Short mmCIF file of C-alpha atoms in Angstrom, two decimals:
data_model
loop_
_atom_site.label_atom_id
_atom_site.label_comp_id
_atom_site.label_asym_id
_atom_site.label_seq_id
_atom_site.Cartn_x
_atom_site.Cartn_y
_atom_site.Cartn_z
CA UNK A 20 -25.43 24.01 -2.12
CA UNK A 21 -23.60 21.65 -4.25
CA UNK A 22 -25.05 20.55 -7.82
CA UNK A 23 -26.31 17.36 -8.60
CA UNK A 24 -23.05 14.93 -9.22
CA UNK A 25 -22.95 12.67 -12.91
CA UNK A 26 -24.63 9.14 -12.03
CA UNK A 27 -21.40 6.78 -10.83
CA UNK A 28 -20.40 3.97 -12.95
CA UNK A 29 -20.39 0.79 -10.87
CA UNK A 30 -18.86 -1.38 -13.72
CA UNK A 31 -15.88 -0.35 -11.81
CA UNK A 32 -17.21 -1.31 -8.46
CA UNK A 33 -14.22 -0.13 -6.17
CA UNK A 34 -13.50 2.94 -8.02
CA UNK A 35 -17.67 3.91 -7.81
CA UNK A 36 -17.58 2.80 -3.71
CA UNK A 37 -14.77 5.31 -3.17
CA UNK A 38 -16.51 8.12 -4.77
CA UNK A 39 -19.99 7.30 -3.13
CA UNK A 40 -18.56 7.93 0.33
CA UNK A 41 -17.01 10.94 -0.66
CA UNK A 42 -19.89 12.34 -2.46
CA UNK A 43 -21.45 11.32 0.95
CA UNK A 44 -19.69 13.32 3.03
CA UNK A 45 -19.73 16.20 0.63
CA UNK A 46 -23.63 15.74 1.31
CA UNK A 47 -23.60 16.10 4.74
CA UNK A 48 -21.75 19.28 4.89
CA UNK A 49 -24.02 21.32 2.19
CA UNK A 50 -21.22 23.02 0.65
CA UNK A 51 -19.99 23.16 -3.29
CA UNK A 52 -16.66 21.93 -4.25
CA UNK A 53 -15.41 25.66 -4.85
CA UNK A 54 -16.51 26.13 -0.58
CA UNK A 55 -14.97 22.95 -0.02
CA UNK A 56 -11.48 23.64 -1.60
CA UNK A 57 -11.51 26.51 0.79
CA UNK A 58 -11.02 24.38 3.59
CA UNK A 59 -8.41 21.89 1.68
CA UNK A 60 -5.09 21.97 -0.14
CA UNK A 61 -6.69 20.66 -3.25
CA UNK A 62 -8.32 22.62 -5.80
CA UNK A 63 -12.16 22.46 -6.69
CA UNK A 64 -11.70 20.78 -9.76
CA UNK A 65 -9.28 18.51 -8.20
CA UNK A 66 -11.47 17.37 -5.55
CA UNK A 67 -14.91 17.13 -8.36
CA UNK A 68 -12.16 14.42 -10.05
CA UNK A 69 -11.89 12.93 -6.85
CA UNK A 70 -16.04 12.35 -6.06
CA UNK A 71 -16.36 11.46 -10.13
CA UNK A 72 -15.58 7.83 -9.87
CA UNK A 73 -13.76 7.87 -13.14
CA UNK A 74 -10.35 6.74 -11.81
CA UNK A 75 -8.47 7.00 -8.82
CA UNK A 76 -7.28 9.69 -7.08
CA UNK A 77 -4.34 9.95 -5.26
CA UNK A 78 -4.52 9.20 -1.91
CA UNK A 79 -3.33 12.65 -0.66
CA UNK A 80 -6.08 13.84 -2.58
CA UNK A 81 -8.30 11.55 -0.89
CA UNK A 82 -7.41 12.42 2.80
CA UNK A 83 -7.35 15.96 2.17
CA UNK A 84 -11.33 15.60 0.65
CA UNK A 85 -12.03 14.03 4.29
CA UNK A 86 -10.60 16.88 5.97
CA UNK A 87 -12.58 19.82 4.37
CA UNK A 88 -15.55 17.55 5.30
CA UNK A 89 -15.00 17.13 8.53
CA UNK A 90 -14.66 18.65 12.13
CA UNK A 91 -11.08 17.79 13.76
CA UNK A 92 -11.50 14.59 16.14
CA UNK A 93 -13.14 11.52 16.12
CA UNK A 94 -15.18 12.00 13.46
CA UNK A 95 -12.47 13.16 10.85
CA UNK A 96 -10.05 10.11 12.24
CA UNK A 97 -12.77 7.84 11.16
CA UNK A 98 -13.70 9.11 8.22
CA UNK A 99 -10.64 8.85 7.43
CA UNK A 100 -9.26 5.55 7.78
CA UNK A 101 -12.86 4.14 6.48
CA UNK A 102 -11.72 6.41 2.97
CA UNK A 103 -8.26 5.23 3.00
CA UNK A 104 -9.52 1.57 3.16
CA UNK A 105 -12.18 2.22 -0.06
CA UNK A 106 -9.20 4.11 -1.76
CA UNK A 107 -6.48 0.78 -1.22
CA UNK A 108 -9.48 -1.17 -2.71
CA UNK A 109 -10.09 0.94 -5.73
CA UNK A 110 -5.94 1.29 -6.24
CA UNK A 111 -5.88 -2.44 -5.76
CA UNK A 112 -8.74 -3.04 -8.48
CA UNK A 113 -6.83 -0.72 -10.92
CA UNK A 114 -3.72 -2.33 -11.10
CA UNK A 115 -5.03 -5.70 -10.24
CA UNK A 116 -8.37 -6.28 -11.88
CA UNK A 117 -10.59 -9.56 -11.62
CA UNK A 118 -8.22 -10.43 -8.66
CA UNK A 119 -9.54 -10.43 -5.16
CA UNK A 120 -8.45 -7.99 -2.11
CA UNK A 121 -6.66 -10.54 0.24
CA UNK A 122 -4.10 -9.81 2.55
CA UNK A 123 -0.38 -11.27 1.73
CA UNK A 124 0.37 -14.97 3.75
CA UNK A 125 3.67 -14.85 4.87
CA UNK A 126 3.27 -18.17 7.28
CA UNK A 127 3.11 -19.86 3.46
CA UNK A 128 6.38 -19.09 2.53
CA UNK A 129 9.01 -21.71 2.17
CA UNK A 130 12.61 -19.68 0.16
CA UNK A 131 13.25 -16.16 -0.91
CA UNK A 132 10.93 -16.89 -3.97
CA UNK A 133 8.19 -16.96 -1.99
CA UNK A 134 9.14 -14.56 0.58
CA UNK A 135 9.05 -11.76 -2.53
CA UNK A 136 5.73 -12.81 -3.39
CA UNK A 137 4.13 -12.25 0.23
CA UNK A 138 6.37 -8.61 0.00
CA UNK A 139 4.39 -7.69 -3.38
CA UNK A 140 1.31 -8.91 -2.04
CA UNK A 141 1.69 -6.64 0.25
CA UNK A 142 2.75 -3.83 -1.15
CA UNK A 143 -0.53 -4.03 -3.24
CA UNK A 144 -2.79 -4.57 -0.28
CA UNK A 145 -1.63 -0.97 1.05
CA UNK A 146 -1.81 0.41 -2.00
CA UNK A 147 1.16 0.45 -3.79
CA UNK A 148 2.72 3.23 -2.14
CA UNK A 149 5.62 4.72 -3.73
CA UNK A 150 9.29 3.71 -3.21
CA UNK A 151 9.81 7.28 -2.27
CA UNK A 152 6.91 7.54 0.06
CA UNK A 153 7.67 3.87 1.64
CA UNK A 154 11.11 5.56 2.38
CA UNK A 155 9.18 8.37 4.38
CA UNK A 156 6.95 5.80 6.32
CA UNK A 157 9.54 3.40 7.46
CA UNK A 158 10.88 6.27 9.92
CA UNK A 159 14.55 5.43 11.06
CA UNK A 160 17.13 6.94 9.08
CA UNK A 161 18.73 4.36 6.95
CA UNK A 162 16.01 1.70 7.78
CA UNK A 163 14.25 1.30 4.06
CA UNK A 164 16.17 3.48 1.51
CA UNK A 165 13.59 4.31 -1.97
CA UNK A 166 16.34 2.24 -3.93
CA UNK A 167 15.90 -0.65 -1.49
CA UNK A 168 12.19 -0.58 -1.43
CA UNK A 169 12.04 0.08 -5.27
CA UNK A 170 13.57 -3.42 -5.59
CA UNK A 171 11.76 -5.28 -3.84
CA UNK A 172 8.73 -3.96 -4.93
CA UNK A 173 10.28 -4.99 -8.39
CA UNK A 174 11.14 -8.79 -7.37
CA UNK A 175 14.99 -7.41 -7.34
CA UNK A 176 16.09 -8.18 -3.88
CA UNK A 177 14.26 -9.04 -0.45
CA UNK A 178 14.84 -8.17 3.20
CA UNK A 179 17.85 -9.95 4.49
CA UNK A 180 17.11 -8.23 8.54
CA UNK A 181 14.92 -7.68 10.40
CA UNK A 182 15.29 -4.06 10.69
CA UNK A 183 14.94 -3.78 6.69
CA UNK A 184 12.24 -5.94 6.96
CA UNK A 185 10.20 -3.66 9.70
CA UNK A 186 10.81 -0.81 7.78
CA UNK A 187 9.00 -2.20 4.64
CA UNK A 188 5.95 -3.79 6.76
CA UNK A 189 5.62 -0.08 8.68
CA UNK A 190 6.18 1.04 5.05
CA UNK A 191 2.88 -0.89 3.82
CA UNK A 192 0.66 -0.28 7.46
CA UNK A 193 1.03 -3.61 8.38
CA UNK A 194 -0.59 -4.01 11.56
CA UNK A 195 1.80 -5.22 14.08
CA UNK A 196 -0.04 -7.97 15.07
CA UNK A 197 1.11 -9.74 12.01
CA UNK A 198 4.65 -8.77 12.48
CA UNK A 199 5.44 -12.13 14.00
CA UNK A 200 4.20 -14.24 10.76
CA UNK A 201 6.65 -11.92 8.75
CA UNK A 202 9.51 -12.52 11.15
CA UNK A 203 8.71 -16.43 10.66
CA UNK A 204 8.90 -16.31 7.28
CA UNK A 205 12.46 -14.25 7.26
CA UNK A 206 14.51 -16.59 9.79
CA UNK A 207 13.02 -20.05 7.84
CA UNK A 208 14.20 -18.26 4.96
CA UNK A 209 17.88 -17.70 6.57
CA UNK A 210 17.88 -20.77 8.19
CA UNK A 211 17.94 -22.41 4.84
CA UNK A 212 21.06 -21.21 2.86
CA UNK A 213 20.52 -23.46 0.07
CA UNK A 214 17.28 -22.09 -0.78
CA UNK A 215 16.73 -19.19 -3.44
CA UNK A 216 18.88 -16.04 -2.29
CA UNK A 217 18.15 -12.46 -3.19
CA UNK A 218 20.23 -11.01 -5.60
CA UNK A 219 20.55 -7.55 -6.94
CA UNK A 220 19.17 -7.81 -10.56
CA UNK A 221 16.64 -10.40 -9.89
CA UNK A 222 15.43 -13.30 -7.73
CA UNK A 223 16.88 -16.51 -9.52
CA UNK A 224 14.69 -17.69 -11.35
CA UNK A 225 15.90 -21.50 -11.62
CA UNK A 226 16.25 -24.23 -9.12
CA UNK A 227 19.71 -24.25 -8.42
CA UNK A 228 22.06 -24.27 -5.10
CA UNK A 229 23.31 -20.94 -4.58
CA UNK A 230 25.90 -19.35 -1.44
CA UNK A 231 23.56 -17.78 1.32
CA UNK A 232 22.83 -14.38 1.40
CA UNK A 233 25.18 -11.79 2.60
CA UNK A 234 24.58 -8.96 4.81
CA UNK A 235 25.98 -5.07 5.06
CA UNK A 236 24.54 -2.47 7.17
CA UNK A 237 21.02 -3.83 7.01
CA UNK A 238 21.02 -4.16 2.85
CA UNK A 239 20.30 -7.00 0.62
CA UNK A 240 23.55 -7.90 -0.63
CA UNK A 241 23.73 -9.78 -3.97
CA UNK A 242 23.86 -13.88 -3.23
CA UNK A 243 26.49 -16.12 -4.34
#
């Protein structure tokens, strides 16, 4: 039987949500952390962080919690995505705090500048994956190297294709649905060389003309 858990602290109201449903599930199976880490990759201790509430585990950590909790199936799928939800909230409140969860509005942008924004928006709605684990996620070979993905994430360079530009929004779980307001916001960005253009140490910063953007093998080449 597991032991009475620390009350959670729901000054930090994301963080606290994430470890309620996992305490939940722990409740529902009857078992202590040390029975439960014999069913997961994690450790007991590891997994007592997790349900604490007192920061954020990683997400790994997180999924693996929902699979020593649950059967294989429908049950574990949607246990799962309903953690992984609560855990982009609580990442989202840690690095973001006093700002509100709201998905990135790429029909709003109007140059690169703002095209970078929606990008980092983004990447902090899913969570702010890695640049290495964005890499992983984006599939094809090639199609979102960590170095790419690093700089945008960094307001260094943006997409200049499509295909780099896929790879990034499969990178962040962008549901494909909203594919087509990314691809928008990409080809009014092309279609208007005079507009800000990526370059490789930063997006300008100041409103002046600049050469459009060039492209090699799907990478952001530096502008001008």
């Amino acid at each position: 039987m597991p032991r009475p858990q620390t009350p959670l602290d729901f000054s930090l109201y994301e963080q606290a949500r994430l470890a309620k449903y996992l305490r939940e599930l722990q409740a529902r199976t009857q078992r202590s952390f040390a029975e439960l880490a014999t069913r997961a990759n994690s450790s007991a201790a590891t997994l007592k962080r997790a349900a604490s509430g007192r920061q954020v585990p990683r997400r790994t950590v997180v999924e693996d919690y929902v699979q020593a909790c649950t059967a294989p199936g429908l049950e574990r799928d949607v246990s799962t995505d309903c953690a992984v939800r609560l855990w982009k909230r609580a990442r989202y409140a840690q690095e973001r705090p006093g700002r509100a969860y709201t998905e990135a509005r790429p029909e709003y942008t109007r140059d690169w500048r703002d095209l970078s924004g929606a990008l980092r928006d983004l990447h902090a709605y899913a969570g702010f994956p890695s640049a290495a684990e964005m890499e992983k996620r984006a599939g094809d070979w090639g199609a979102l190297p960590h170095s790419t993905a690093h700089r945008i994430i960094k307001a260094r360079s943006v997409p200049t294709t499509w295909r780099q530009l896929h790879g990034f929004l499969k990178a962040c779980e962008e549901h494909e649905r909203r594919h087509h307001l990314w691809a928008e916001a990409l080809d009014k960005c092309l279609a208007h060389p005079d507009g800000l253009a990526p370059l490789t140490g930063r997006l300008l910063e100041k409103l002046q003309p600049v050469s459009p953007p060039r492209v090699s093998f799907g990478l952001a080449a530096p502008g001008g």
